[in-house]
PDB file of C-alpha atoms in Angstrom:
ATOM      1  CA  UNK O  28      99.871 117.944 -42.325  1.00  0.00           C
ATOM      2  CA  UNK O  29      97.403 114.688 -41.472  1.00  0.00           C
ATOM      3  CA  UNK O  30      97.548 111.849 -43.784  1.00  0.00           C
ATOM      4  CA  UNK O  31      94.651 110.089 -45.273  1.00  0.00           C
ATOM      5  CA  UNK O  32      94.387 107.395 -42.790  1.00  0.00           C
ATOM      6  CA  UNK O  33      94.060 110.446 -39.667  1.00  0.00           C
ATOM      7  CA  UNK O  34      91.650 111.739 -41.716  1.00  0.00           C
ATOM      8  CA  UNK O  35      89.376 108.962 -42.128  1.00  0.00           C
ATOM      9  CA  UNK O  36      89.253 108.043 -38.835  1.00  0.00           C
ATOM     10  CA  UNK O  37      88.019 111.511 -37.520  1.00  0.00           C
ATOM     11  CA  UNK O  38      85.563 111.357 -40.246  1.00  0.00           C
ATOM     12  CA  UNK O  39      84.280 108.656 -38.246  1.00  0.00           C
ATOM     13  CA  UNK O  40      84.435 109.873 -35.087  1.00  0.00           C
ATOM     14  CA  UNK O  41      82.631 113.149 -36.603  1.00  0.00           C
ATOM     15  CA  UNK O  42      80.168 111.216 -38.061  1.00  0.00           C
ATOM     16  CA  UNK O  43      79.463 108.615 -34.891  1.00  0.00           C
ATOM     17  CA  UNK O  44      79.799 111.432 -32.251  1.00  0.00           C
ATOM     18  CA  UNK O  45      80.524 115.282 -32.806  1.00  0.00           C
ATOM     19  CA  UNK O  46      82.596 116.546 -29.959  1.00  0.00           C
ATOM     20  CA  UNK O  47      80.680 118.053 -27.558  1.00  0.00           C
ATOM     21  CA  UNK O  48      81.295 119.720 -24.168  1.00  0.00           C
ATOM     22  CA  UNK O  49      80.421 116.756 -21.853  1.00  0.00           C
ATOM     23  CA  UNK O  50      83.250 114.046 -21.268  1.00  0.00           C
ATOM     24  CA  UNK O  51      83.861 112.694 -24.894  1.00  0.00           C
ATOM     25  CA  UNK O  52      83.866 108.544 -23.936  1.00  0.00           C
ATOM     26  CA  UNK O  53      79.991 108.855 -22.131  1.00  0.00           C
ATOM     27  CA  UNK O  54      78.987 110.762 -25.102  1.00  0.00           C
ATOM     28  CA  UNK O  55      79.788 108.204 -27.620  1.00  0.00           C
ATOM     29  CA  UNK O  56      78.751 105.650 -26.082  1.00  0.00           C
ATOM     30  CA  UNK O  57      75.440 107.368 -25.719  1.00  0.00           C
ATOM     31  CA  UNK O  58      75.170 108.530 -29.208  1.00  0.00           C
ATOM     32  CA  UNK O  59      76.305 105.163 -30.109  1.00  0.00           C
ATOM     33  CA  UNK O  60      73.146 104.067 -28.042  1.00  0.00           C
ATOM     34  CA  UNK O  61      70.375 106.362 -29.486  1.00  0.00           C
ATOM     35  CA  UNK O  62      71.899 105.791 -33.431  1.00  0.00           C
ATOM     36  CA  UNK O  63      71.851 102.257 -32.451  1.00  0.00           C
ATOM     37  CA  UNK O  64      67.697 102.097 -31.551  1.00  0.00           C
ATOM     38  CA  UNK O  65      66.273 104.511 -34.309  1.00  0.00           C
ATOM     39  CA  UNK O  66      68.525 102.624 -37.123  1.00  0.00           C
ATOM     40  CA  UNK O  67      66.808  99.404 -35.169  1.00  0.00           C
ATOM     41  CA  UNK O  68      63.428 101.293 -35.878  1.00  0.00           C
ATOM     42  CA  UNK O  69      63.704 102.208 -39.402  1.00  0.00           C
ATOM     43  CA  UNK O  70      65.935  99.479 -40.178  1.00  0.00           C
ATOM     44  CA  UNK O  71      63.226  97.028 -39.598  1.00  0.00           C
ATOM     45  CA  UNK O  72      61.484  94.973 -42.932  1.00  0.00           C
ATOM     46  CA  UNK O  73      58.317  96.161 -41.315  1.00  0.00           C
ATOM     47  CA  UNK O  74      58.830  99.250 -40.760  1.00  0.00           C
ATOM     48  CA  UNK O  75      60.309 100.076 -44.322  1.00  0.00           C
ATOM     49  CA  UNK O  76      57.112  98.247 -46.050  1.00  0.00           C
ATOM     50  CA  UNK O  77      54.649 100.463 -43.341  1.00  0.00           C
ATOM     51  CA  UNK O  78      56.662 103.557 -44.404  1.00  0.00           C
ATOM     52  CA  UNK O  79      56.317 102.420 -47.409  1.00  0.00           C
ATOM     53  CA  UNK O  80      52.617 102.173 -48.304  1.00  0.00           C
ATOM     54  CA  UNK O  81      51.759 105.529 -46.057  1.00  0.00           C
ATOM     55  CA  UNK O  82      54.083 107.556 -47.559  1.00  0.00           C
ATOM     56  CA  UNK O  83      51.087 107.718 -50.497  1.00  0.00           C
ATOM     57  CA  UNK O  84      48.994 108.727 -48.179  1.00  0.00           C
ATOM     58  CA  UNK O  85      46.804 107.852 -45.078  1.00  0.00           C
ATOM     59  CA  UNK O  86      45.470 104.566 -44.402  1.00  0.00           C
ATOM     60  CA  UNK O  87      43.176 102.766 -42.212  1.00  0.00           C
ATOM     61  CA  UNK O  88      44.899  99.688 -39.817  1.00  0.00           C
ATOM     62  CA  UNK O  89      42.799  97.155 -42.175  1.00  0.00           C
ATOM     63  CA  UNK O  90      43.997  98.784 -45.065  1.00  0.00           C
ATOM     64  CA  UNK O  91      47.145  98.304 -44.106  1.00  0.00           C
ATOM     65  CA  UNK O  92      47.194  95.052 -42.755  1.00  0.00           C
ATOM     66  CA  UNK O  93      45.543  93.678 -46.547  1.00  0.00           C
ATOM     67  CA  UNK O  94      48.472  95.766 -48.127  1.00  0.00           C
ATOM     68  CA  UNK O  95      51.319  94.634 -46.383  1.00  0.00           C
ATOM     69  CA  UNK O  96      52.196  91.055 -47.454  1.00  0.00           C
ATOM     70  CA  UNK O  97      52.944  88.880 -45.037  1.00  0.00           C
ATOM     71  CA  UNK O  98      52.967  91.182 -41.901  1.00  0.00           C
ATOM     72  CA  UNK O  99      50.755  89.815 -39.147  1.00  0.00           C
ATOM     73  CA  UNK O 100      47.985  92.070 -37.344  1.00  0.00           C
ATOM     74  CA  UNK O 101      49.887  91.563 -33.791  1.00  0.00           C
ATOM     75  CA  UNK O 102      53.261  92.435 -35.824  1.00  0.00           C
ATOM     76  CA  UNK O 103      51.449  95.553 -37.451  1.00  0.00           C
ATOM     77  CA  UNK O 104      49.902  96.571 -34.113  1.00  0.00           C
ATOM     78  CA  UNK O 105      53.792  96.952 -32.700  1.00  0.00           C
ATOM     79  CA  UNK O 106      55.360  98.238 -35.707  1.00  0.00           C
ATOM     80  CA  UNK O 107      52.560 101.471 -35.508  1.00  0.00           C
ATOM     81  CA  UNK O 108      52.721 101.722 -31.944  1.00  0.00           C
ATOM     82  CA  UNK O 109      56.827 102.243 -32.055  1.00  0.00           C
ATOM     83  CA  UNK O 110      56.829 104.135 -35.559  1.00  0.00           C
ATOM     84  CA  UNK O 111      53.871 106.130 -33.121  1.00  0.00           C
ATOM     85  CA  UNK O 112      56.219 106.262 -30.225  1.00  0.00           C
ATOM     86  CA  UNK O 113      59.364 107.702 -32.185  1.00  0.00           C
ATOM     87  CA  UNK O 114      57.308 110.372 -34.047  1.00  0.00           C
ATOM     88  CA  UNK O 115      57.128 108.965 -37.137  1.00  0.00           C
ATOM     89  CA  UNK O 116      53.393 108.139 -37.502  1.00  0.00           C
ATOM     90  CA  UNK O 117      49.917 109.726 -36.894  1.00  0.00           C
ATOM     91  CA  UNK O 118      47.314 108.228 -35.282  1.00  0.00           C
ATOM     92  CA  UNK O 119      43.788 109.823 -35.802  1.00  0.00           C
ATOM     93  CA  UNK O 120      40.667 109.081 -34.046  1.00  0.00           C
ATOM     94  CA  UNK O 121      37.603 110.070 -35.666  1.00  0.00           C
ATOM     95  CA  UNK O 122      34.517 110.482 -33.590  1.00  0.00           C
ATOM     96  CA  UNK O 123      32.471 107.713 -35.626  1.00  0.00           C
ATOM     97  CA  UNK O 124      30.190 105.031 -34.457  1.00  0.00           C
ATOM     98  CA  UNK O 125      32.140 102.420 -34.933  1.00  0.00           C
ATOM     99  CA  UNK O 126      35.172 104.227 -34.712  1.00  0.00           C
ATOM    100  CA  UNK O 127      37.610 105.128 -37.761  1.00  0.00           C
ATOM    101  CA  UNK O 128      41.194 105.366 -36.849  1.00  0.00           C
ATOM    102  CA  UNK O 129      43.675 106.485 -39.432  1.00  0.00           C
ATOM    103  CA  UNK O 130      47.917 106.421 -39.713  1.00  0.00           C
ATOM    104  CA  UNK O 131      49.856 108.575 -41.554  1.00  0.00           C
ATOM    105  CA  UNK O 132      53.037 109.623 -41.439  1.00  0.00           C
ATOM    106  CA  UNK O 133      54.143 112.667 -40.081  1.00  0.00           C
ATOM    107  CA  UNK O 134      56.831 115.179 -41.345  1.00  0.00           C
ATOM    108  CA  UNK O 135      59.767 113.151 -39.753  1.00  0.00           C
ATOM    109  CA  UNK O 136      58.261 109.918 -41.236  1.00  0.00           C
ATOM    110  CA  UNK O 137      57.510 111.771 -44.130  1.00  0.00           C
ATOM    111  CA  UNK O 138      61.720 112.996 -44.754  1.00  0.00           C
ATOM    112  CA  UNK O 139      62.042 109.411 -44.397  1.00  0.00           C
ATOM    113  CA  UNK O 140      60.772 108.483 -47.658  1.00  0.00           C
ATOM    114  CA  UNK O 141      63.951 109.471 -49.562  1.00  0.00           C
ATOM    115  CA  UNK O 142      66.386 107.976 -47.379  1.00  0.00           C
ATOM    116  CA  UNK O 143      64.604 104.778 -47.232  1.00  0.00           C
ATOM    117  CA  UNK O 144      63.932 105.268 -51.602  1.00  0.00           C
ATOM    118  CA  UNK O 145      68.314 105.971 -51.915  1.00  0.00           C
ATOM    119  CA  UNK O 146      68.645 102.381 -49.756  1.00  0.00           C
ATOM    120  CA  UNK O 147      66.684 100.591 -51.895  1.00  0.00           C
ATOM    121  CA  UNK O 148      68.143 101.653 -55.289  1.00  0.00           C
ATOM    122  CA  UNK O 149      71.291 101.164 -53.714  1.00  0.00           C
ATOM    123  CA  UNK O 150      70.395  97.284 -52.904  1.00  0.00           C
ATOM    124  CA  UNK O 151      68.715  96.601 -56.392  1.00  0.00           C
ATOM    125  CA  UNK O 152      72.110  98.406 -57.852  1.00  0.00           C
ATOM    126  CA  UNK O 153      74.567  96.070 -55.685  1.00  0.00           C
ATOM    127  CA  UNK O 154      72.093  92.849 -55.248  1.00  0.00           C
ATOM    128  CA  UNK O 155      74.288  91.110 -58.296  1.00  0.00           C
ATOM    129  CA  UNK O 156      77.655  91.509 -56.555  1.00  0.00           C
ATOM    130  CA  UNK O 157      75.964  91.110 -52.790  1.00  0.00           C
ATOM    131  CA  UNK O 158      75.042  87.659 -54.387  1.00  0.00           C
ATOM    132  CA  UNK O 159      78.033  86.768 -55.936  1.00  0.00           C
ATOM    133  CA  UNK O 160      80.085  87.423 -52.752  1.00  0.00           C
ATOM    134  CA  UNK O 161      77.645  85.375 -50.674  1.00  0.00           C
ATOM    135  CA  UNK O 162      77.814  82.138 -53.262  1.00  0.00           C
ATOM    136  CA  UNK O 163      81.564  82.448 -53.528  1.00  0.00           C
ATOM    137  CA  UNK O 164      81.472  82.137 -49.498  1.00  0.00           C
ATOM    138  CA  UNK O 165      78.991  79.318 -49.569  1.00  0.00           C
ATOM    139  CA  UNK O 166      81.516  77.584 -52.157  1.00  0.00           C
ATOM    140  CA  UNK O 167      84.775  77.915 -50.128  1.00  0.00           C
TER     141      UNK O 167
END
């Protein structure tokens, strides 16, 4: 019979990297990798506040830009291209003269949304104690 400590850790392995068929070491390191870049992507304050104001519905870049405090358009213009780029955001075109281009988020951005919504009541649930902890290091 395992203990509780045996168990943990394969928890984590599970969790990190399933056992697959190729050589177990490359694999990790490679899921390691590709966990590593989309948690970099959805991590991101820009990307949450983006995924944020879409996930009500589509928007035009403008609209976007005036609802998003603080974001820049240059920082805007990269965060759509890569939430573009990994799927998670529409782009539209519409024939118009000048032309109207709208984002929205797609079905993977879209099963975002909850993730993203059990983060943030997890933060506003733990900000108290995350504060406390950070003055009590500031006062050592």
């Amino acid at each position: 019979m395992r203990n509780a400590k045996e168990e943990k850790m394969e928890a984590q392995e599970n969790f990190i990297a399933p056992e697959t068929d190729s050589s177990p070491k490359e694999d990790n390191h490679s899921r390691c990798k590709a966990l590593g870049q989309v948690l970099d992507r959805i991590g991101s304050k820009w990307t949450i506040m983006v995924v944020g104001r879409l996930s009500c519905g589509p928007m035009r870049f403008n609209a976007l830009l005036r609802s998003v405090e603080g974001i820049s358009h240059r920082m805007l213009t990269l965060t759509l291209r890569g939430l573009e780029h990994d799927g998670l955001v529409k782009r539209t075109v519409f024939p118009t003269v000048p032309p109207k281009v709208e984002y929205a988020l797609t079905d993977s951005g879209q099963s975002l949304i909850v993730p993203l919504q059990a983060l943030a009541h997890w933060a506003e649930a733990n900000l108290a104690a995350i504060n406390a902890a950070r003055a009590a290091q500031l006062a050592e």
